[in-house]
Structures are given as C-alpha cells and as structure tokens.
C-alpha atoms as one frame of an Amber mdcrd trajectory, in Angstrom:
protein
   0.359 200.819 105.033  -3.202 199.836 105.772  -6.013 200.190 103.257  -8.449
 203.004 104.098 -11.758 201.173 103.700 -13.824 204.360 103.781 -11.899 205.803
 100.818 -12.067 202.450  99.070 -15.878 202.379  99.337 -16.199 205.995  98.164
 -13.980 205.297  95.163 -15.938 202.120  94.380 -19.223 204.063  94.355 -17.724
 206.714  92.088 -16.468 203.998  89.732 -19.880 202.273  89.841 -21.645 205.516
  88.870 -19.179 206.030  86.015 -19.674 202.453  84.801 -23.445 202.849  84.948
 -23.227 206.078  82.975 -20.964 204.572  80.308 -22.536 201.105  80.040 -26.122
 201.588  81.169 -27.809 200.178  84.216 -27.631 201.518  87.742 -24.719 202.191
  90.064 -26.138 199.573  92.428 -25.843 196.919  89.700 -22.224 197.882  88.975
 -21.090 198.301  92.576 -19.899 194.724  93.181 -17.759 194.817  90.045 -16.347
 198.262  90.874 -15.580 197.254  94.456 -13.732 194.136  93.319 -11.690 196.208
  90.859 -10.821 198.871  93.458  -9.905 196.229  96.049  -7.618 194.438  93.584
  -5.990 197.754  92.667  -5.370 198.701  96.303  -3.845 195.300  97.068  -1.659
 195.446  93.971  -0.126 198.833  94.753   0.636 197.753  98.316   2.351 194.451
  97.558   6.131 194.506  97.895   8.057 195.266  94.756   9.941 192.391  93.202
  13.650 192.729  92.758  14.855 193.260  89.229  16.385 190.194  87.616  20.100
 189.927  88.210  22.132 191.237  85.313  24.851 189.057  83.933  27.900 190.275
  82.108  27.078 190.488  78.420  28.821 187.547  76.810  26.130 186.281  74.444
  26.756 187.150  70.820  23.570 187.395  68.783  23.878 186.970  65.046  20.406
 185.703  64.214  17.012 185.408  65.918  14.630 182.517  65.267  12.151 183.250
  62.481   9.025 182.409  64.471  10.015 184.929  67.188  10.630 187.639  64.600
   7.294 186.953  62.879   5.379 187.011  66.156   6.980 190.001  67.896   8.310
 192.467  65.326   6.112 195.035  63.620   6.675 196.010  59.987   9.341 198.662
  60.606  11.208 196.435  63.087  11.012 193.527  60.649  12.427 195.732  57.890
  15.315 196.857  60.107  15.986 193.245  61.142  15.847 192.002  57.536  18.382
 194.589  56.372  20.468 194.470  59.568  24.063 195.508  59.563  24.691 194.362
  63.129  23.100 193.205  66.370  24.646 194.622  69.544  24.117 193.040  72.957
  23.346 195.834  75.436  22.253 193.937  78.556  21.836 190.352  79.572  19.965
 188.462  82.252  19.932 184.775  83.026  17.164 184.102  80.493  17.143 186.989
  78.003  19.305 189.396  76.065  18.541 193.078  75.389  19.769 193.816  71.888
  20.000 196.789  69.570  19.377 195.822  65.973  20.935 198.260  63.545  19.519
 198.076  60.045  20.700 199.732  56.904  19.306 203.175  56.037  19.788 204.280
  59.660  16.896 202.297  61.106  17.467 200.684  64.480  15.484 199.456  67.464
  15.980 197.698  70.774  14.177 194.648  72.136  14.472 191.832  74.656  15.029
 188.400  73.104  14.807 185.163  75.121  18.016 183.168  74.925  16.001 180.204
  73.673  15.108 182.248  70.570  18.674 183.013  69.529  20.058 181.046  66.602
  23.731 180.241  66.816
C-alpha cells in the first residue's frame, strides 16, 4: 500500500501545531521534526511483519536464574515471589529464551522470558 503524501503532510502540520502549542515556538519551527516523525511512523506500519521466533519443545528445566538478571529485571513483588519460590515451570521455549512461570509461596506468581544464557544449572 502506497503512502498518501497529502494525508502525511496534513498530519505533520497538525502534529507541528500541537508541538508548538505544548512546547512553545511556531508550527513552522516544529514542522521538520513532525514530518520526520510522521514519515517514520508511516514507513514502520507498512513494513512487512517479522515471523515469530520458532518455538521449540520445552525441554529446558529451570531451577535457578542468575542473580544479576534477577536484580536487573525483577521488580520488588517479582523478586519476593522468586526469593520464596516453590517452583519454576517452563511454559514455552524458543531457541534463545525460555518463558517461565515462577510460583512463590503465599500464592504469588508471575511469568517472564529468561534468556537461556541467564539460567543457572
């Protein structure tokens, strides 16, 4: 589908007026920025969708996740559930990552993707 340049320009001017209203200045000053943003958006929605990563049969058993990954990616409630975990179930698996459900004590649980490189044996 081809990009309608007339609509693109109209939308860019509308965005430029909104940016000028919110940030000060004139729509003319903001137009180049708004046009670049609209053009990037139009190109992005028209590019072909990438295929989902191939799923592999779930064979990886996760018993522990590396500490640095937990510290970096888990919020307080997820960290609490992981710290008091009763089990870690593997739900899905790709070539490079595992989708796990971490079940903590007190009924807390959550799901997350974990790279295979961050799984401790």
